[in-house]
Amino acid sequence: MTKITIQSIKQLKHKPEPFAALTAYDYTSAQLVDRAGIPLILVGDSAAMVMMGYATTIPASMDEMLMLTAAVARGVQSALVVADMPFMSYQASVESAIQSAGDFIKKGSASAVKLEGGQHMVPQISAIVDCGIPVMGHVGLTPQSFHQMSGYRIQGKTGTAARTILQDALAVQSAGAFSIVLEGIPAELAEQITSELDIPTIGIGAGPHCDGQIQVFHDILGLGDFAPKHTRQFARLGALITDSVLQYKKDVASGKFTAGENYTHLSEKAQKTLSATDYGTDPKRS
Ligand code: KIV
């Protein structure tokens, strides 16, 4: 299996067909995604919602994200693993951003980090890149700014707002990012950003003109009760899992589960020893 590098991801910009990226949060799902040949796996802070049950991504902590990133990295042979920097692990200062990014590379075995924000995040992005750590940008609908945006709303709908997002994307690229997520913006804006940038754009709810698309593992597999408008469910694994667990429960209750003889038997000799009434020298049993 060839190892996907930053260089390989940058080259995807020049491919005629868009590429698919996906999130993963644990060893097993990372293995499955990697085996399907997905070149880029994001350990998204969406883990706060789909793995931990929070209403937003805001509560995700460094410790939690590091643990998930390390698990994903152990499951991946080929894909590039990108760790999502959680809220307040990089916003407060350039120093905190470098420290957090470094932890993801050293302790989480990620190959790159992602952070949200445009022009105001340029100092953080360039400082991290200067440390030799590749950065993926993220502009448009930035979920960590949930309160500032008054909820998850499509961004860049007016001419001025669209222009600001275009400038954000250009600033992120100039700061040294190797790729950029465009989330929740009108398709025409994503198209223009994609044509103006030299780095690959990866869209989520940003229309068909991005260089790649990224989705949340649980959303495309139908694992949760809720599916955002921008996703497509390729399976209904949630229902399949509940049905399988119900079947298991029924089979245990009916004895069918243990009727398969898929367990170990004692030898005749061991059985005799076990059922002997003389417990020898064991004081607790004599
Ligand atoms: O946290 C996340 O999963 C993301 C996406 C781009 C899907 O940031």
PDB file of C-alpha atoms and ligand atoms in Angstrom:
ATOM      1  CA  MET A   1       0.000   0.000   0.000  1.00  0.00           C
ATOM      2  CA  THR A   2       1.374   3.418  -0.894  1.00  0.00           C
ATOM      3  CA  LYS A   3       1.488   5.933   1.901  1.00  0.00           C
ATOM      4  CA  ILE A   4      -0.418   9.110   1.102  1.00  0.00           C
ATOM      5  CA  THR A   5       1.647  12.224   1.728  1.00  0.00           C
ATOM      6  CA  ILE A   6       0.962  15.941   1.753  1.00  0.00           C
ATOM      7  CA  GLN A   7       2.412  15.999  -1.755  1.00  0.00           C
ATOM      8  CA  SER A   8      -0.078  13.331  -2.907  1.00  0.00           C
ATOM      9  CA  ILE A   9      -2.981  15.337  -1.472  1.00  0.00           C
ATOM     10  CA  LYS A  10      -1.790  18.540  -3.172  1.00  0.00           C
ATOM     11  CA  GLN A  11      -1.609  16.675  -6.498  1.00  0.00           C
ATOM     12  CA  LEU A  12      -5.289  15.727  -6.206  1.00  0.00           C
ATOM     13  CA  LYS A  13      -6.016  19.341  -7.177  1.00  0.00           C
ATOM     14  CA  HIS A  14      -4.989  18.491 -10.727  1.00  0.00           C
ATOM     15  CA  LYS A  15      -7.035  15.297 -11.102  1.00  0.00           C
ATOM     16  CA  PRO A  16     -10.066  15.515 -13.398  1.00  0.00           C
ATOM     17  CA  GLU A  17     -12.363  13.820 -10.865  1.00  0.00           C
ATOM     18  CA  PRO A  18     -13.041  14.998  -7.290  1.00  0.00           C
ATOM     19  CA  PHE A  19     -11.728  12.884  -4.395  1.00  0.00           C
ATOM     20  CA  ALA A  20     -13.534  11.644  -1.298  1.00  0.00           C
ATOM     21  CA  ALA A  21     -12.317  12.279   2.257  1.00  0.00           C
ATOM     22  CA  LEU A  22     -14.004  10.983   5.397  1.00  0.00           C
ATOM     23  CA  THR A  23     -13.832  11.264   9.169  1.00  0.00           C
ATOM     24  CA  ALA A  24     -12.978   8.370  11.486  1.00  0.00           C
ATOM     25  CA  TYR A  25     -12.659   8.291  15.250  1.00  0.00           C
ATOM     26  CA  ASP A  26     -11.427   4.830  16.198  1.00  0.00           C
ATOM     27  CA  TYR A  27      -9.108   2.004  15.160  1.00  0.00           C
ATOM     28  CA  THR A  28     -11.707  -0.248  13.504  1.00  0.00           C
ATOM     29  CA  SER A  29     -13.507   2.394  11.468  1.00  0.00           C
ATOM     30  CA  ALA A  30     -10.152   3.853  10.407  1.00  0.00           C
ATOM     31  CA  GLN A  31      -9.113   0.430   9.091  1.00  0.00           C
ATOM     32  CA  LEU A  32     -12.369   0.133   7.131  1.00  0.00           C
ATOM     33  CA  VAL A  33     -12.082   3.608   5.626  1.00  0.00           C
ATOM     34  CA  ASP A  34      -8.405   3.125   4.788  1.00  0.00           C
ATOM     35  CA  ARG A  35      -9.099  -0.209   3.083  1.00  0.00           C
ATOM     36  CA  ALA A  36     -11.616   1.549   0.830  1.00  0.00           C
ATOM     37  CA  GLY A  37      -8.788   3.723  -0.471  1.00  0.00           C
ATOM     38  CA  ILE A  38      -9.902   7.048   0.997  1.00  0.00           C
ATOM     39  CA  PRO A  39      -6.754   9.205   0.766  1.00  0.00           C
ATOM     40  CA  LEU A  40      -7.461  11.560   3.674  1.00  0.00           C
ATOM     41  CA  ILE A  41      -8.973  10.669   7.046  1.00  0.00           C
ATOM     42  CA  LEU A  42      -9.919  13.501   9.361  1.00  0.00           C
ATOM     43  CA  VAL A  43     -10.232  12.805  13.058  1.00  0.00           C
ATOM     44  CA  GLY A  44     -12.872  15.509  13.264  1.00  0.00           C
ATOM     45  CA  ASP A  45     -13.939  17.280  16.423  1.00  0.00           C
ATOM     46  CA  SER A  46     -17.403  16.217  15.215  1.00  0.00           C
ATOM     47  CA  ALA A  47     -16.424  13.329  17.511  1.00  0.00           C
ATOM     48  CA  ALA A  48     -17.823  15.511  20.295  1.00  0.00           C
ATOM     49  CA  MET A  49     -21.268  15.064  18.720  1.00  0.00           C
ATOM     50  CA  VAL A  50     -21.243  11.602  17.121  1.00  0.00           C
ATOM     51  CA  MET A  51     -18.954   9.821  19.587  1.00  0.00           C
ATOM     52  CA  MET A  52     -19.611  11.681  22.841  1.00  0.00           C
ATOM     53  CA  GLY A  53     -23.180  12.902  22.450  1.00  0.00           C
ATOM     54  CA  TYR A  54     -22.625  16.650  22.892  1.00  0.00           C
ATOM     55  CA  ALA A  55     -24.858  19.109  21.026  1.00  0.00           C
ATOM     56  CA  THR A  56     -21.906  20.950  19.429  1.00  0.00           C
ATOM     57  CA  THR A  57     -18.197  20.358  18.770  1.00  0.00           C
ATOM     58  CA  ILE A  58     -17.237  22.940  21.403  1.00  0.00           C
ATOM     59  CA  PRO A  59     -16.676  20.601  24.395  1.00  0.00           C
ATOM     60  CA  ALA A  60     -14.102  18.362  22.633  1.00  0.00           C
ATOM     61  CA  SER A  61     -10.858  18.417  24.630  1.00  0.00           C
ATOM     62  CA  MET A  62      -7.241  17.893  23.648  1.00  0.00           C
ATOM     63  CA  ASP A  63      -7.056  14.678  25.699  1.00  0.00           C
ATOM     64  CA  GLU A  64     -10.111  13.219  23.983  1.00  0.00           C
ATOM     65  CA  MET A  65      -8.965  14.231  20.505  1.00  0.00           C
ATOM     66  CA  LEU A  66      -5.470  12.880  21.136  1.00  0.00           C
ATOM     67  CA  MET A  67      -6.819   9.526  22.238  1.00  0.00           C
ATOM     68  CA  LEU A  68      -9.053   9.246  19.151  1.00  0.00           C
ATOM     69  CA  THR A  69      -6.291  10.403  16.803  1.00  0.00           C
ATOM     70  CA  ALA A  70      -3.819   7.842  18.119  1.00  0.00           C
ATOM     71  CA  ALA A  71      -6.430   5.071  17.719  1.00  0.00           C
ATOM     72  CA  VAL A  72      -7.152   6.118  14.127  1.00  0.00           C
ATOM     73  CA  ALA A  73      -3.443   6.352  13.291  1.00  0.00           C
ATOM     74  CA  ARG A  74      -2.955   2.762  14.535  1.00  0.00           C
ATOM     75  CA  GLY A  75      -5.670   1.577  12.138  1.00  0.00           C
ATOM     76  CA  VAL A  76      -4.383   3.343   9.028  1.00  0.00           C
ATOM     77  CA  GLN A  77      -1.749   2.083   6.624  1.00  0.00           C
ATOM     78  CA  SER A  78      -2.167   4.356   3.650  1.00  0.00           C
ATOM     79  CA  ALA A  79      -4.372   7.420   4.204  1.00  0.00           C
ATOM     80  CA  LEU A  80      -3.119  10.750   5.472  1.00  0.00           C
ATOM     81  CA  VAL A  81      -4.399  11.227   9.034  1.00  0.00           C
ATOM     82  CA  VAL A  82      -5.377  14.799   9.877  1.00  0.00           C
ATOM     83  CA  ALA A  83      -6.214  15.710  13.486  1.00  0.00           C
ATOM     84  CA  ASP A  84      -8.814  18.387  14.125  1.00  0.00           C
ATOM     85  CA  MET A  85      -7.627  20.919  16.697  1.00  0.00           C
ATOM     86  CA  PRO A  86     -10.421  21.291  19.282  1.00  0.00           C
ATOM     87  CA  PHE A  87     -11.937  24.592  20.381  1.00  0.00           C
ATOM     88  CA  MET A  88      -9.535  26.702  22.466  1.00  0.00           C
ATOM     89  CA  SER A  89      -6.518  24.525  21.723  1.00  0.00           C
ATOM     90  CA  TYR A  90      -5.181  27.148  19.281  1.00  0.00           C
ATOM     91  CA  GLN A  91      -7.287  30.330  19.418  1.00  0.00           C
ATOM     92  CA  ALA A  92      -5.761  31.915  22.538  1.00  0.00           C
ATOM     93  CA  SER A  93      -2.192  32.265  21.290  1.00  0.00           C
ATOM     94  CA  VAL A  94       0.334  31.216  18.687  1.00  0.00           C
ATOM     95  CA  GLU A  95       2.220  29.348  21.433  1.00  0.00           C
ATOM     96  CA  SER A  96      -0.840  27.298  22.421  1.00  0.00           C
ATOM     97  CA  ALA A  97      -1.460  26.517  18.747  1.00  0.00           C
ATOM     98  CA  ILE A  98       2.105  25.257  18.247  1.00  0.00           C
ATOM     99  CA  GLN A  99       1.946  23.185  21.437  1.00  0.00           C
ATOM    100  CA  SER A 100      -1.396  21.567  20.510  1.00  0.00           C
ATOM    101  CA  ALA A 101      -0.359  20.892  16.917  1.00  0.00           C
ATOM    102  CA  GLY A 102       2.895  19.363  18.137  1.00  0.00           C
ATOM    103  CA  ASP A 103       1.013  17.075  20.526  1.00  0.00           C
ATOM    104  CA  PHE A 104      -1.105  15.751  17.665  1.00  0.00           C
ATOM    105  CA  ILE A 105       2.000  14.852  15.697  1.00  0.00           C
ATOM    106  CA  LYS A 106       4.047  13.470  18.613  1.00  0.00           C
ATOM    107  CA  LYS A 107       1.402  11.813  20.799  1.00  0.00           C
ATOM    108  CA  GLY A 108      -1.401  11.266  18.287  1.00  0.00           C
ATOM    109  CA  SER A 109       0.781  10.158  15.352  1.00  0.00           C
ATOM    110  CA  ALA A 110      -1.187  12.416  12.986  1.00  0.00           C
ATOM    111  CA  SER A 111       0.514  13.674   9.833  1.00  0.00           C
ATOM    112  CA  ALA A 112      -1.245  17.050   9.811  1.00  0.00           C
ATOM    113  CA  VAL A 113      -3.679  19.198  11.783  1.00  0.00           C
ATOM    114  CA  LYS A 114      -6.785  21.156  10.846  1.00  0.00           C
ATOM    115  CA  LEU A 115      -7.961  24.387  12.392  1.00  0.00           C
ATOM    116  CA  GLU A 116     -10.923  26.701  11.786  1.00  0.00           C
ATOM    117  CA  GLY A 117     -10.719  30.330  10.773  1.00  0.00           C
ATOM    118  CA  GLY A 118      -9.527  32.632   8.017  1.00  0.00           C
ATOM    119  CA  GLN A 119      -7.536  35.872   8.059  1.00  0.00           C
ATOM    120  CA  HIS A 120      -7.394  36.093  11.860  1.00  0.00           C
ATOM    121  CA  MET A 121      -5.813  32.627  12.064  1.00  0.00           C
ATOM    122  CA  VAL A 122      -2.889  33.455   9.756  1.00  0.00           C
ATOM    123  CA  PRO A 123      -0.370  33.870  12.650  1.00  0.00           C
ATOM    124  CA  GLN A 124      -1.291  30.430  14.051  1.00  0.00           C
ATOM    125  CA  ILE A 125      -1.233  28.689  10.660  1.00  0.00           C
ATOM    126  CA  SER A 126       2.112  30.099   9.600  1.00  0.00           C
ATOM    127  CA  ALA A 127       3.705  29.418  12.996  1.00  0.00           C
ATOM    128  CA  ILE A 128       2.570  25.776  12.946  1.00  0.00           C
ATOM    129  CA  VAL A 129       3.725  25.347   9.348  1.00  0.00           C
ATOM    130  CA  ASP A 130       7.073  26.930  10.296  1.00  0.00           C
ATOM    131  CA  CYS A 131       7.455  24.162  12.874  1.00  0.00           C
ATOM    132  CA  GLY A 132       7.200  21.605  10.071  1.00  0.00           C
ATOM    133  CA  ILE A 133       3.601  20.613  10.751  1.00  0.00           C
ATOM    134  CA  PRO A 134       1.219  20.600   7.771  1.00  0.00           C
ATOM    135  CA  VAL A 135      -2.029  22.530   8.293  1.00  0.00           C
ATOM    136  CA  MET A 136      -5.426  22.110   6.686  1.00  0.00           C
ATOM    137  CA  GLY A 137      -7.594  25.236   6.848  1.00  0.00           C
ATOM    138  CA  HIS A 138     -11.361  25.414   7.363  1.00  0.00           C
ATOM    139  CA  VAL A 139     -13.485  28.434   6.376  1.00  0.00           C
ATOM    140  CA  GLY A 140     -17.142  29.276   5.813  1.00  0.00           C
ATOM    141  CA  LEU A 141     -19.356  27.576   8.380  1.00  0.00           C
ATOM    142  CA  THR A 142     -16.910  26.985  11.207  1.00  0.00           C
ATOM    143  CA  PRO A 143     -18.725  24.849  13.806  1.00  0.00           C
ATOM    144  CA  GLN A 144     -16.543  25.969  16.713  1.00  0.00           C
ATOM    145  CA  SER A 145     -18.050  29.468  16.216  1.00  0.00           C
ATOM    146  CA  PHE A 146     -21.544  28.039  16.799  1.00  0.00           C
ATOM    147  CA  HIS A 147     -22.570  30.850  19.159  1.00  0.00           C
ATOM    148  CA  GLN A 148     -20.992  33.616  17.096  1.00  0.00           C
ATOM    149  CA  MET A 149     -22.886  32.366  14.010  1.00  0.00           C
ATOM    150  CA  SER A 150     -26.135  31.983  16.027  1.00  0.00           C
ATOM    151  CA  GLY A 151     -26.260  28.296  15.095  1.00  0.00           C
ATOM    152  CA  TYR A 152     -25.179  26.194  12.138  1.00  0.00           C
ATOM    153  CA  ARG A 153     -26.073  28.500   9.254  1.00  0.00           C
ATOM    154  CA  ILE A 154     -24.886  28.686   5.654  1.00  0.00           C
ATOM    155  CA  GLN A 155     -22.240  31.422   5.472  1.00  0.00           C
ATOM    156  CA  GLY A 156     -21.324  33.808   2.653  1.00  0.00           C
ATOM    157  CA  LYS A 157     -24.798  34.378   1.246  1.00  0.00           C
ATOM    158  CA  THR A 158     -24.356  38.129   0.580  1.00  0.00           C
ATOM    159  CA  GLY A 159     -21.788  39.561  -1.792  1.00  0.00           C
ATOM    160  CA  THR A 160     -19.784  41.117   1.054  1.00  0.00           C
ATOM    161  CA  ALA A 161     -19.863  37.960   3.179  1.00  0.00           C
ATOM    162  CA  ALA A 162     -18.862  35.853   0.162  1.00  0.00           C
ATOM    163  CA  ARG A 163     -15.948  38.203  -0.545  1.00  0.00           C
ATOM    164  CA  THR A 164     -14.752  37.898   3.071  1.00  0.00           C
ATOM    165  CA  ILE A 165     -14.759  34.097   2.835  1.00  0.00           C
ATOM    166  CA  LEU A 166     -12.820  34.245  -0.437  1.00  0.00           C
ATOM    167  CA  GLN A 167     -10.253  36.502   1.284  1.00  0.00           C
ATOM    168  CA  ASP A 168     -10.172  34.088   4.239  1.00  0.00           C
ATOM    169  CA  ALA A 169      -9.399  31.170   1.924  1.00  0.00           C
ATOM    170  CA  LEU A 170      -6.651  33.140   0.140  1.00  0.00           C
ATOM    171  CA  ALA A 171      -5.135  34.137   3.491  1.00  0.00           C
ATOM    172  CA  VAL A 172      -5.146  30.533   4.724  1.00  0.00           C
ATOM    173  CA  GLN A 173      -3.353  29.468   1.551  1.00  0.00           C
ATOM    174  CA  SER A 174      -0.785  32.287   1.830  1.00  0.00           C
ATOM    175  CA  ALA A 175      -0.129  31.248   5.437  1.00  0.00           C
ATOM    176  CA  GLY A 176       1.024  27.867   4.131  1.00  0.00           C
ATOM    177  CA  ALA A 177      -1.964  25.510   4.435  1.00  0.00           C
ATOM    178  CA  PHE A 178      -1.758  22.440   2.173  1.00  0.00           C
ATOM    179  CA  SER A 179      -5.537  22.149   1.693  1.00  0.00           C
ATOM    180  CA  ILE A 180      -8.717  23.777   2.933  1.00  0.00           C
ATOM    181  CA  VAL A 181     -12.189  22.668   4.003  1.00  0.00           C
ATOM    182  CA  LEU A 182     -15.030  24.807   2.652  1.00  0.00           C
ATOM    183  CA  GLU A 183     -18.066  24.177   4.816  1.00  0.00           C
ATOM    184  CA  GLY A 184     -21.633  25.400   4.409  1.00  0.00           C
ATOM    185  CA  ILE A 185     -21.183  28.021   1.690  1.00  0.00           C
ATOM    186  CA  PRO A 186     -23.019  28.620  -1.622  1.00  0.00           C
ATOM    187  CA  ALA A 187     -21.801  26.473  -4.529  1.00  0.00           C
ATOM    188  CA  GLU A 188     -20.806  29.498  -6.658  1.00  0.00           C
ATOM    189  CA  LEU A 189     -18.561  30.821  -3.904  1.00  0.00           C
ATOM    190  CA  ALA A 190     -16.933  27.401  -3.440  1.00  0.00           C
ATOM    191  CA  GLU A 191     -16.408  27.225  -7.199  1.00  0.00           C
ATOM    192  CA  GLN A 192     -14.684  30.601  -7.288  1.00  0.00           C
ATOM    193  CA  ILE A 193     -12.468  29.768  -4.285  1.00  0.00           C
ATOM    194  CA  THR A 194     -11.564  26.438  -5.902  1.00  0.00           C
ATOM    195  CA  SER A 195     -10.538  28.124  -9.127  1.00  0.00           C
ATOM    196  CA  GLU A 196      -8.522  30.855  -7.382  1.00  0.00           C
ATOM    197  CA  LEU A 197      -6.623  28.587  -4.979  1.00  0.00           C
ATOM    198  CA  ASP A 198      -3.648  26.394  -5.839  1.00  0.00           C
ATOM    199  CA  ILE A 199      -4.316  24.054  -2.904  1.00  0.00           C
ATOM    200  CA  PRO A 200      -7.151  21.491  -2.942  1.00  0.00           C
ATOM    201  CA  THR A 201     -10.520  22.617  -1.610  1.00  0.00           C
ATOM    202  CA  ILE A 202     -12.536  19.973   0.222  1.00  0.00           C
ATOM    203  CA  GLY A 203     -16.219  20.755   0.466  1.00  0.00           C
ATOM    204  CA  ILE A 204     -18.917  19.808   2.928  1.00  0.00           C
ATOM    205  CA  GLY A 205     -22.243  21.371   2.073  1.00  0.00           C
ATOM    206  CA  ALA A 206     -20.436  23.568  -0.458  1.00  0.00           C
ATOM    207  CA  GLY A 207     -21.643  22.163  -3.772  1.00  0.00           C
ATOM    208  CA  PRO A 208     -20.098  20.086  -6.537  1.00  0.00           C
ATOM    209  CA  HIS A 209     -17.203  22.275  -7.675  1.00  0.00           C
ATOM    210  CA  CYS A 210     -14.677  21.585  -4.908  1.00  0.00           C
ATOM    211  CA  ASP A 211     -11.600  19.452  -5.573  1.00  0.00           C
ATOM    212  CA  GLY A 212     -12.821  16.941  -2.996  1.00  0.00           C
ATOM    213  CA  GLN A 213     -15.706  16.250  -0.650  1.00  0.00           C
ATOM    214  CA  ILE A 214     -15.581  15.353   3.032  1.00  0.00           C
ATOM    215  CA  GLN A 215     -18.300  13.774   5.129  1.00  0.00           C
ATOM    216  CA  VAL A 216     -18.792  12.446   8.635  1.00  0.00           C
ATOM    217  CA  PHE A 217     -18.476   8.628   8.881  1.00  0.00           C
ATOM    218  CA  HIS A 218     -21.697   8.256  10.897  1.00  0.00           C
ATOM    219  CA  ASP A 219     -23.700  10.392   8.462  1.00  0.00           C
ATOM    220  CA  ILE A 220     -22.922   8.510   5.236  1.00  0.00           C
ATOM    221  CA  LEU A 221     -23.464   5.151   6.943  1.00  0.00           C
ATOM    222  CA  GLY A 222     -26.754   6.079   8.595  1.00  0.00           C
ATOM    223  CA  LEU A 223     -25.490   5.330  12.093  1.00  0.00           C
ATOM    224  CA  GLY A 224     -27.236   8.168  13.901  1.00  0.00           C
ATOM    225  CA  ASP A 225     -30.817   9.368  14.200  1.00  0.00           C
ATOM    226  CA  PHE A 226     -30.047  12.650  12.480  1.00  0.00           C
ATOM    227  CA  ALA A 227     -28.569  13.208   9.005  1.00  0.00           C
ATOM    228  CA  PRO A 228     -27.595  16.742   7.909  1.00  0.00           C
ATOM    229  CA  LYS A 229     -29.005  18.037   4.625  1.00  0.00           C
ATOM    230  CA  HIS A 230     -25.588  17.976   2.914  1.00  0.00           C
ATOM    231  CA  THR A 231     -25.060  14.246   3.391  1.00  0.00           C
ATOM    232  CA  ARG A 232     -26.238  11.097   1.626  1.00  0.00           C
ATOM    233  CA  GLN A 233     -26.826   7.834   3.478  1.00  0.00           C
ATOM    234  CA  PHE A 234     -25.200   4.939   1.620  1.00  0.00           C
ATOM    235  CA  ALA A 235     -26.384   2.450   4.236  1.00  0.00           C
ATOM    236  CA  ARG A 236     -28.667   2.279   7.257  1.00  0.00           C
ATOM    237  CA  LEU A 237     -26.156   0.734   9.628  1.00  0.00           C
ATOM    238  CA  GLY A 238     -27.934   2.121  12.688  1.00  0.00           C
ATOM    239  CA  ALA A 239     -31.034   0.040  11.954  1.00  0.00           C
ATOM    240  CA  LEU A 240     -28.910  -2.952  10.936  1.00  0.00           C
ATOM    241  CA  ILE A 241     -26.981  -2.842  14.215  1.00  0.00           C
ATOM    242  CA  THR A 242     -30.128  -2.560  16.343  1.00  0.00           C
ATOM    243  CA  ASP A 243     -31.683  -5.508  14.438  1.00  0.00           C
ATOM    244  CA  SER A 244     -28.528  -7.592  14.899  1.00  0.00           C
ATOM    245  CA  VAL A 245     -28.348  -6.821  18.623  1.00  0.00           C
ATOM    246  CA  LEU A 246     -32.040  -7.732  18.980  1.00  0.00           C
ATOM    247  CA  GLN A 247     -31.384 -11.031  17.208  1.00  0.00           C
ATOM    248  CA  TYR A 248     -28.427 -11.733  19.513  1.00  0.00           C
ATOM    249  CA  LYS A 249     -30.592 -10.965  22.554  1.00  0.00           C
ATOM    250  CA  LYS A 250     -33.322 -13.327  21.309  1.00  0.00           C
ATOM    251  CA  ASP A 251     -30.844 -16.092  20.499  1.00  0.00           C
ATOM    252  CA  VAL A 252     -29.258 -15.896  23.948  1.00  0.00           C
ATOM    253  CA  ALA A 253     -32.684 -16.097  25.586  1.00  0.00           C
ATOM    254  CA  SER A 254     -33.760 -19.084  23.471  1.00  0.00           C
ATOM    255  CA  GLY A 255     -30.470 -20.993  23.862  1.00  0.00           C
ATOM    256  CA  LYS A 256     -29.875 -20.835  20.104  1.00  0.00           C
ATOM    257  CA  PHE A 257     -26.754 -18.711  20.587  1.00  0.00           C
ATOM    258  CA  THR A 258     -24.955 -21.388  22.629  1.00  0.00           C
ATOM    259  CA  ALA A 259     -26.303 -24.296  20.560  1.00  0.00           C
ATOM    260  CA  GLY A 260     -23.530 -23.866  18.038  1.00  0.00           C
ATOM    261  CA  GLU A 261     -20.920 -25.783  20.096  1.00  0.00           C
ATOM    262  CA  ASN A 262     -18.480 -22.932  19.528  1.00  0.00           C
ATOM    263  CA  TYR A 263     -16.990 -23.277  22.977  1.00  0.00           C
ATOM    264  CA  THR A 264     -14.504 -25.503  24.801  1.00  0.00           C
ATOM    265  CA  HIS A 265     -15.244 -28.772  26.622  1.00  0.00           C
ATOM    266  CA  LEU A 266     -13.342 -30.290  29.521  1.00  0.00           C
ATOM    267  CA  SER A 267     -11.638 -33.604  28.848  1.00  0.00           C
ATOM    268  CA  GLU A 268     -13.230 -36.591  30.593  1.00  0.00           C
ATOM    269  CA  LYS A 269     -10.350 -36.720  33.052  1.00  0.00           C
ATOM    270  CA  ALA A 270     -10.607 -33.029  33.910  1.00  0.00           C
ATOM    271  CA  GLN A 271     -14.340 -33.376  34.307  1.00  0.00           C
ATOM    272  CA  LYS A 272     -13.894 -36.220  36.830  1.00  0.00           C
ATOM    273  CA  THR A 273     -11.432 -34.133  38.836  1.00  0.00           C
ATOM    274  CA  LEU A 274     -13.824 -31.195  38.789  1.00  0.00           C
ATOM    275  CA  SER A 275     -16.777 -33.221  40.057  1.00  0.00           C
ATOM    276  CA  ALA A 276     -14.826 -35.176  42.714  1.00  0.00           C
ATOM    277  CA  THR A 277     -16.301 -34.602  46.180  1.00  0.00           C
ATOM    278  CA  ASP A 278     -12.890 -34.771  47.861  1.00  0.00           C
ATOM    279  CA  TYR A 279     -11.529 -31.211  47.723  1.00  0.00           C
ATOM    280  CA  GLY A 280      -8.076 -32.218  48.959  1.00  0.00           C
ATOM    281  CA  THR A 281      -6.218 -29.593  50.880  1.00  0.00           C
ATOM    282  CA  ASP A 282      -8.201 -26.512  49.822  1.00  0.00           C
ATOM    283  CA  PRO A 283      -9.350 -25.263  53.252  1.00  0.00           C
ATOM    284  CA  LYS A 284     -12.092 -23.080  51.774  1.00  0.00           C
ATOM    285  CA  ARG A 285     -13.860 -26.033  50.160  1.00  0.00           C
ATOM    286  CA  SER A 286     -13.282 -28.932  52.618  1.00  0.00           C
TER     287      SER A 286
HETATM  288  O1  KIV B   1     -15.169  17.880  12.621  1.00  0.00           O
HETATM  289  C1  KIV B   1     -15.400  17.496  11.475  1.00  0.00           C
HETATM  290  O2  KIV B   1     -15.812  16.374  11.257  1.00  0.00           O
HETATM  291  C2  KIV B   1     -15.151  18.449  10.395  1.00  0.00           C
HETATM  292  C3  KIV B   1     -15.606  18.202   9.020  1.00  0.00           C
HETATM  293  C4  KIV B   1     -14.968  18.985   7.985  1.00  0.00           C
HETATM  294  C5  KIV B   1     -16.399  17.123   8.589  1.00  0.00           C
HETATM  295  O3  KIV B   1     -14.572  19.446  10.647  1.00  0.00           O
END
